[in-house]
Amino acid sequence: MATSHNKTKFKDISNTGFGANSSVEGGRLVNADGSNNLRKTGLPFYERISIYHSLLRMSRMNFTLTIFAFYTAINLFFAVIYFTIGVDHLEGIDVHAPLYIRFLNAFFFSSQTLTTVGYGHVAPSGILTNFVASTESLIGILAFAVVTGLIYGRFSRPRAYILFSNNLIVAPHKGGKALMARIATYKNNHLTDAEAQLTVALHVNENGKMITRFYQLPLEISKVTSLALSWTIVHPINEDSPIANFTDEQLRDARMEVILGIKAFDDHFSNTVQQRTSYSHPQLVYGAKFEPMFERSPEGNYTLLELDKISHHTRVPLEEQVVASQN
Amino acid sequence: MATSHNKTKFKDISNTGFGANSSVEGGRLVNADGSNNLRKTGLPFYERISIYHSLLRMSRMNFTLTIFAFYTAINLFFAVIYFTIGVDHLEGIDVHAPLYIRFLNAFFFSSQTLTTVGYGHVAPSGILTNFVASTESLIGILAFAVVTGLIYGRFSRPRAYILFSNNLIVAPHKGGKALMARIATYKNNHLTDAEAQLTVALHVNENGKMITRFYQLPLEISKVTSLALSWTIVHPINEDSPIANFTDEQLRDARMEVILGIKAFDDHFSNTVQQRTSYSHPQLVYGAKFEPMFERSPEGNYTLLELDKISHHTRVPLEEQVVASQN
Amino acid sequence: MATSHNKTKFKDISNTGFGANSSVEGGRLVNADGSNNLRKTGLPFYERISIYHSLLRMSRMNFTLTIFAFYTAINLFFAVIYFTIGVDHLEGIDVHAPLYIRFLNAFFFSSQTLTTVGYGHVAPSGILTNFVASTESLIGILAFAVVTGLIYGRFSRPRAYILFSNNLIVAPHKGGKALMARIATYKNNHLTDAEAQLTVALHVNENGKMITRFYQLPLEISKVTSLALSWTIVHPINEDSPIANFTDEQLRDARMEVILGIKAFDDHFSNTVQQRTSYSHPQLVYGAKFEPMFERSPEGNYTLLELDKISHHTRVPLEEQVVASQN
Amino acid sequence: MATSHNKTKFKDISNTGFGANSSVEGGRLVNADGSNNLRKTGLPFYERISIYHSLLRMSRMNFTLTIFAFYTAINLFFAVIYFTIGVDHLEGIDVHAPLYIRFLNAFFFSSQTLTTVGYGHVAPSGILTNFVASTESLIGILAFAVVTGLIYGRFSRPRAYILFSNNLIVAPHKGGKALMARIATYKNNHLTDAEAQLTVALHVNENGKMITRFYQLPLEISKVTSLALSWTIVHPINEDSPIANFTDEQLRDARMEVILGIKAFDDHFSNTVQQRTSYSHPQLVYGAKFEPMFERSPEGNYTLLELDKISHHTRVPLEEQVVASQN
């Protein structure tokens, strides 16, 4: 049986950061986007969250909306204050205009103060209003500093920009078979010294208890000097493979989860970047091979990398007997 | 006797950066927050301090107060100058108003210049006042640049966000006992390739002189690929442990100090981060085990990490004889 | 024959990130500026491009022009809006002036709002115009934040500032010959722990198919502690060299491409920097030696590095028989 | 003789980045502040210099003066333009005032535009003046962005803040003698994993030609976990030392230069930092020992590091015969 085989021959690893007790796990360990499938409790929300990083990871659209919402909220807040003090302390506002006009004018004065545009056709008079306006312009400057920091942070956040194939495939390989995934960088960035690490989690029954076992899957090439083109990560399923004796069905029963992590040095950021993904059994294609995804350009003077083909594969039969004879 | 045993069998380490001469040490070496228990003299204060970093490490509240205080001080300074030159050089200010009104108006004009809001209902006239205002607006812009830099620096300062258990415990472990501490990240950050290092400092009497000896405490697992859940750092107290022959009382007498350092790569910052803490003897619980702190979520589709349980432990008896038989 | 010799004696490397199939390559692999000779398709343009990094790598002139163009475009856009609402809602503009004057005044009002200079001799009136002006000043602040981020990013982008010699030369070396390139840093930066890596790509006919073989070229010194002066990278062409049996003509026929990569730690940026270049056969000078490029200064108290001499070389005959005897 | 001894027993190193030919060297290799004693020619000044980094390394005083000078120059430039167009296009300026008053008003209007304070008591009229003002306010914003970047860059530039002892000393050490230098961090920063490297350059006569030989000097401890207190770098002058057979006079004749480099990880910046210095023979004290520089604080609850004692040493005799017997 596969598991007993594993227990005797292959050493599972205990330093993955995940526990061996399957009964406390909730579904998969790592999500497809590389985040841990995990929530934290026991601390107040604001202590558990890094607001800065949440704003960095927000989509561009949401980030812009957040800023506009914030801008409106601050202006409303100060408009209420100016209005409460009295718009007669805002020189230039017609104090006989209808209430909503006066409030809107207080709102617009607030925005002119917050952004420091300060036209001056409306200007504060009286100590209290002057004091509030003075405070608001400082808050405006601080808020702007925060936004500048956030925008720069969003720009300069080192990311690997790696595209992963949607599927793991088991493909024929050197007379046997191999587990393969394919990656490529999809931006105009350049990764050097890229390293891949492939880890499998298998849920196995040991003495009646479900245990999660982790194994490192050895790769044919685990480091490339330059990640210029696509890179097919190859784990040969031979006698050195912890999953050599697992059939497609057994992998499904063991709720196989394969975590693929990439670490590289990025020329853009001059920084180490990393990205990972996780494949569960429904994403495994047993018996297929990847189609080529780069070719000589029509002009013949450069190479063309076709990113839309990253997951393209063709079904091919596997020679199962080759593996069988290895046992 | 324990110390003589150590001297012959275990090699102490001399590259901790701390000296061996106990008589020049003042109390503990490292504070619980990881800073060195150390003060520096012999250089002027401004050369010993990095103002930038002090402002980075200040609490959010203090930082905000500092900025407001600074803002007020600069405005007061320039208000005095404008007032001294004469408020008749600030067009728009009523020169017949009471003194304090005129001064406040100079103050508000200053704030409008410093923040570059410049409404213009008050405007400088005369060469001197224009010159001062021109200088003040440049200073405002520079001050704003400084604040932007500080705020971005505060945001982006790489931190490990690690929660340490309040106590070190000595727990039963594989038929013997082990020294354990527990850590977890408490923010929405993700540490990879996390390494732990556990160092003990013991003050021992050698030939009548108090000497501080440092020993590395070997860990069962010293590096994890991903610090997703909690991580219990385990130092087995067996024949390879420099503290194997120390009883709880002897550790107290030797004024035991255990320094736990963590170094990891952070996905948030794409940077190496590190954090450390130090445990002294009153924090050591002899005979206890940590309670579990993560479990399957009620919905069953993710794992729940309960941060408030990081220090929870239950008293359990230790089988002291196991260790005794090793001698 | 050279290729068969290589196949048996030298191990080619498969982890360069480039493929072995010559038929999909388009011309050279790496351009002289170090970028990959590669284009990507299959994803929309905006997903393939990092706008931020394109703006970082743009020349200073183009970057400035882009900003001015953008500034004009935004102002035109808002001028059209203000004009459409009606310039009678911009107090201070003469509504009886000719159309182009009114439009230009709307344009200038827009620029005063976007930059937050807000003189106020023209000021918004009416809810709609006030609302647009309020929005524009926020956009101005955000745009400024973006520009600040870009400018800081351009400043602080870690670069190696390495000057490569235009040619690879084959020079006499210790009774034999060696392949040499020469580098130096050309700015007031200081690289430490600089490492060089020299890789050759050779296109060879194997069983009637063109295969690209990659070989690491061993260097006499592959790492220097400090890259203060110039550094001549030396690959001795002896029995350990994969190109020992290639004549100048054979290297040309194999469409030799030599990739030189430098990785170092930069004192300026306190960061790892890297730069590479690629030499093809037309840049190979067979039989030459580099001329000295540094000397004692006339005053005798410092060393002078003459950067314009980086590629200077003199033709010298090679003793071909030395290599022949090694076979 | 010392040199012949070295040639046979000690391997000199050739990867220092400096050449072996003494005749092209100009004086010392590395200055006391760690910079290379080197000038570069052959490229235009602006290509050899990184303006950004020059501004980063400038003293705070010079940096401030540069900004004020720049501010004045830009304002003068635009004042001339406004004046040339005609101050009648600057509403609010008295066109009948004396020439210098009108020019100064143009100057102050320029400064109000550049800093975007824009009071508006003076405002542009006419297309040309409006166009110039619109351009100037954009330039103001860009200049401010540059200044913000520079100030942040100055703040956040990772530096080691290491204090080196002024002298190298040869001190008695374990019955023999050792070459020692002493370092400490002088700010509230904390360096971990600090590594030291000590290299000596000796100018020796070989076959009538002056050759510069470099040797690594092995250290008793070359890496400390934490650079909390001071660290005395110790090179034991025993049979493994390349300078064991050099007397003080011979070191002087060989124009000894000792380069001390420190590389560490800084907690402040979460970055690798490095700093180096160079000692020439006049800084060598033959026969001395460092005085202690840290002690228990009067209160007894912390350790006191006295930075002003970093170079303090006492003359002590060396037991020369011990070394002699090693030969």
Coordinates of N, CA, C and O in Angstrom, one line a residue, chain A residues 126-127 130, chain B residues 75-112 121-123 129:
Chain A
G126 N -12.8 85.7 12.0 CA -13.1 85.3 13.3 C -12.1 84.2 13.8 O -11.6 83.4 13.0
I127 N -11.8 84.2 15.1 CA -10.8 83.3 15.6 C -11.1 81.9 15.4 O -10.3 81.1 14.9
N130 N -11.0 80.7 11.8 CA -9.6 80.7 11.3 C -8.8 79.5 11.9 O -8.0 78.9 11.3
Chain B
N75 N 4.4 78.4 13.4 CA 3.5 79.5 13.2 C 3.6 80.7 14.2 O 3.6 81.8 13.9
L76 N 3.9 80.3 15.5 CA 4.1 81.3 16.5 C 5.4 82.1 16.2 O 5.4 83.3 16.2
F77 N 6.4 81.3 15.8 CA 7.7 82.0 15.4 C 7.5 83.0 14.3 O 7.9 84.2 14.5
F78 N 6.8 82.6 13.2 CA 6.6 83.6 12.1 C 5.6 84.7 12.5 O 5.7 85.8 12.0
A79 N 4.6 84.3 13.3 CA 3.6 85.4 13.7 C 4.4 86.5 14.5 O 4.1 87.7 14.2
V80 N 5.3 86.1 15.3 CA 6.1 87.1 16.0 C 6.9 88.0 15.0 O 6.9 89.2 15.2
I81 N 7.5 87.3 14.0 CA 8.2 88.1 13.0 C 7.3 89.1 12.3 O 7.6 90.3 12.2
Y82 N 6.1 88.6 11.8 CA 5.2 89.5 11.1 C 4.7 90.6 12.0 O 4.6 91.7 11.5
F83 N 4.5 90.3 13.2 CA 4.0 91.2 14.2 C 5.0 92.3 14.4 O 4.7 93.5 14.5
T84 N 6.3 91.9 14.5 CA 7.4 92.8 14.8 C 7.6 93.7 13.6 O 7.8 94.9 13.8
I85 N 7.5 93.2 12.4 CA 7.6 94.0 11.2 C 6.5 95.0 11.2 O 6.6 96.2 10.8
G86 N 5.3 94.6 11.6 CA 4.1 95.4 11.6 C 3.0 94.8 10.8 O 3.2 94.5 9.7
V87 N 1.8 94.7 11.5 CA 0.7 94.1 10.7 C 0.2 95.0 9.7 O -0.7 94.6 8.8
D88 N 0.6 96.3 9.7 CA 0.2 97.1 8.6 C 0.8 96.7 7.3 O 0.4 97.1 6.2
H89 N 1.8 95.8 7.3 CA 2.3 95.2 6.1 C 1.6 93.9 5.7 O 2.0 93.2 4.8
L90 N 0.6 93.6 6.4 CA -0.3 92.4 6.0 C -1.6 93.0 5.6 O -2.5 93.3 6.5
E91 N -1.8 93.3 4.3 CA -3.0 93.9 3.8 C -4.2 93.0 4.2 O -4.1 91.8 4.1
G92 N -5.3 93.6 4.7 CA -6.5 92.9 5.0 C -6.7 92.7 6.5 O -7.7 92.3 6.9
I93 N -5.6 93.0 7.2 CA -5.7 92.9 8.7 C -6.1 94.3 9.2 O -5.5 95.3 8.8
D94 N -7.1 94.4 10.1 CA -7.5 95.6 10.6 C -6.5 96.1 11.7 O -6.3 95.5 12.7
V95 N -5.8 97.2 11.3 CA -4.7 97.7 12.2 C -5.2 98.3 13.5 O -4.5 98.6 14.4
H96 N -6.6 98.5 13.5 CA -7.1 99.1 14.7 C -7.7 98.1 15.7 O -8.2 98.5 16.7
A97 N -7.6 96.8 15.3 CA -8.2 95.8 16.2 C -7.3 95.7 17.4 O -6.1 96.2 17.4
P98 N -7.8 95.0 18.5 CA -7.0 94.9 19.7 C -5.7 94.1 19.4 O -5.7 93.3 18.4
L99 N -4.7 94.3 20.2 CA -3.4 93.6 20.0 C -3.5 92.1 19.7 O -3.0 91.6 18.8
Y100 N -4.3 91.4 20.6 CA -4.3 90.0 20.5 C -5.0 89.5 19.2 O -4.7 88.5 18.7
I101 N -5.9 90.3 18.7 CA -6.6 90.0 17.5 C -5.5 90.1 16.3 O -5.4 89.3 15.4
R102 N -4.8 91.2 16.4 CA -3.8 91.5 15.4 C -2.7 90.4 15.4 O -2.4 89.8 14.3
F103 N -2.3 89.9 16.6 CA -1.4 88.9 16.7 C -1.9 87.6 16.1 O -1.3 86.8 15.4
L104 N -3.2 87.3 16.5 CA -3.8 86.0 16.0 C -3.9 86.1 14.5 O -3.7 85.0 13.8
N105 N -4.3 87.3 13.9 CA -4.3 87.3 12.5 C -3.0 87.1 11.8 O -2.9 86.5 10.8
A106 N -1.9 87.6 12.5 CA -0.6 87.3 11.9 C -0.3 85.8 12.0 O 0.3 85.2 11.1
F107 N -0.8 85.2 13.1 CA -0.6 83.8 13.3 C -1.3 83.0 12.2 O -0.8 82.1 11.6
F108 N -2.6 83.4 11.9 CA -3.4 82.7 10.9 C -2.8 82.9 9.5 O -2.8 82.0 8.7
F109 N -2.3 84.2 9.3 CA -1.7 84.4 8.0 C -0.4 83.5 7.8 O -0.2 82.9 6.8
S110 N 0.3 83.3 8.9 CA 1.4 82.4 8.9 C 1.0 81.0 8.5 O 1.6 80.4 7.7
S111 N -0.1 80.5 9.1 CA -0.5 79.2 8.8 C -0.9 79.0 7.4 O -0.7 78.0 6.8
Q112 N -1.6 80.1 6.9 CA -2.0 80.1 5.5 C -0.8 80.0 4.5 O -0.9 79.5 3.4
H121 N -7.1 86.9 1.4 CA -7.8 88.0 2.0 C -6.8 88.7 2.9 O -7.1 89.9 3.3
V122 N -5.8 88.0 3.4 CA -4.7 88.7 4.0 C -3.5 88.4 3.1 O -3.2 87.3 2.7
A123 N -2.7 89.4 2.7 CA -1.6 89.2 1.8 C -0.5 90.2 2.3 O -0.7 91.2 2.8
T129 N 8.1 92.0 4.6 CA 7.1 91.0 4.9 C 7.0 90.0 3.7 O 6.8 88.8 3.9

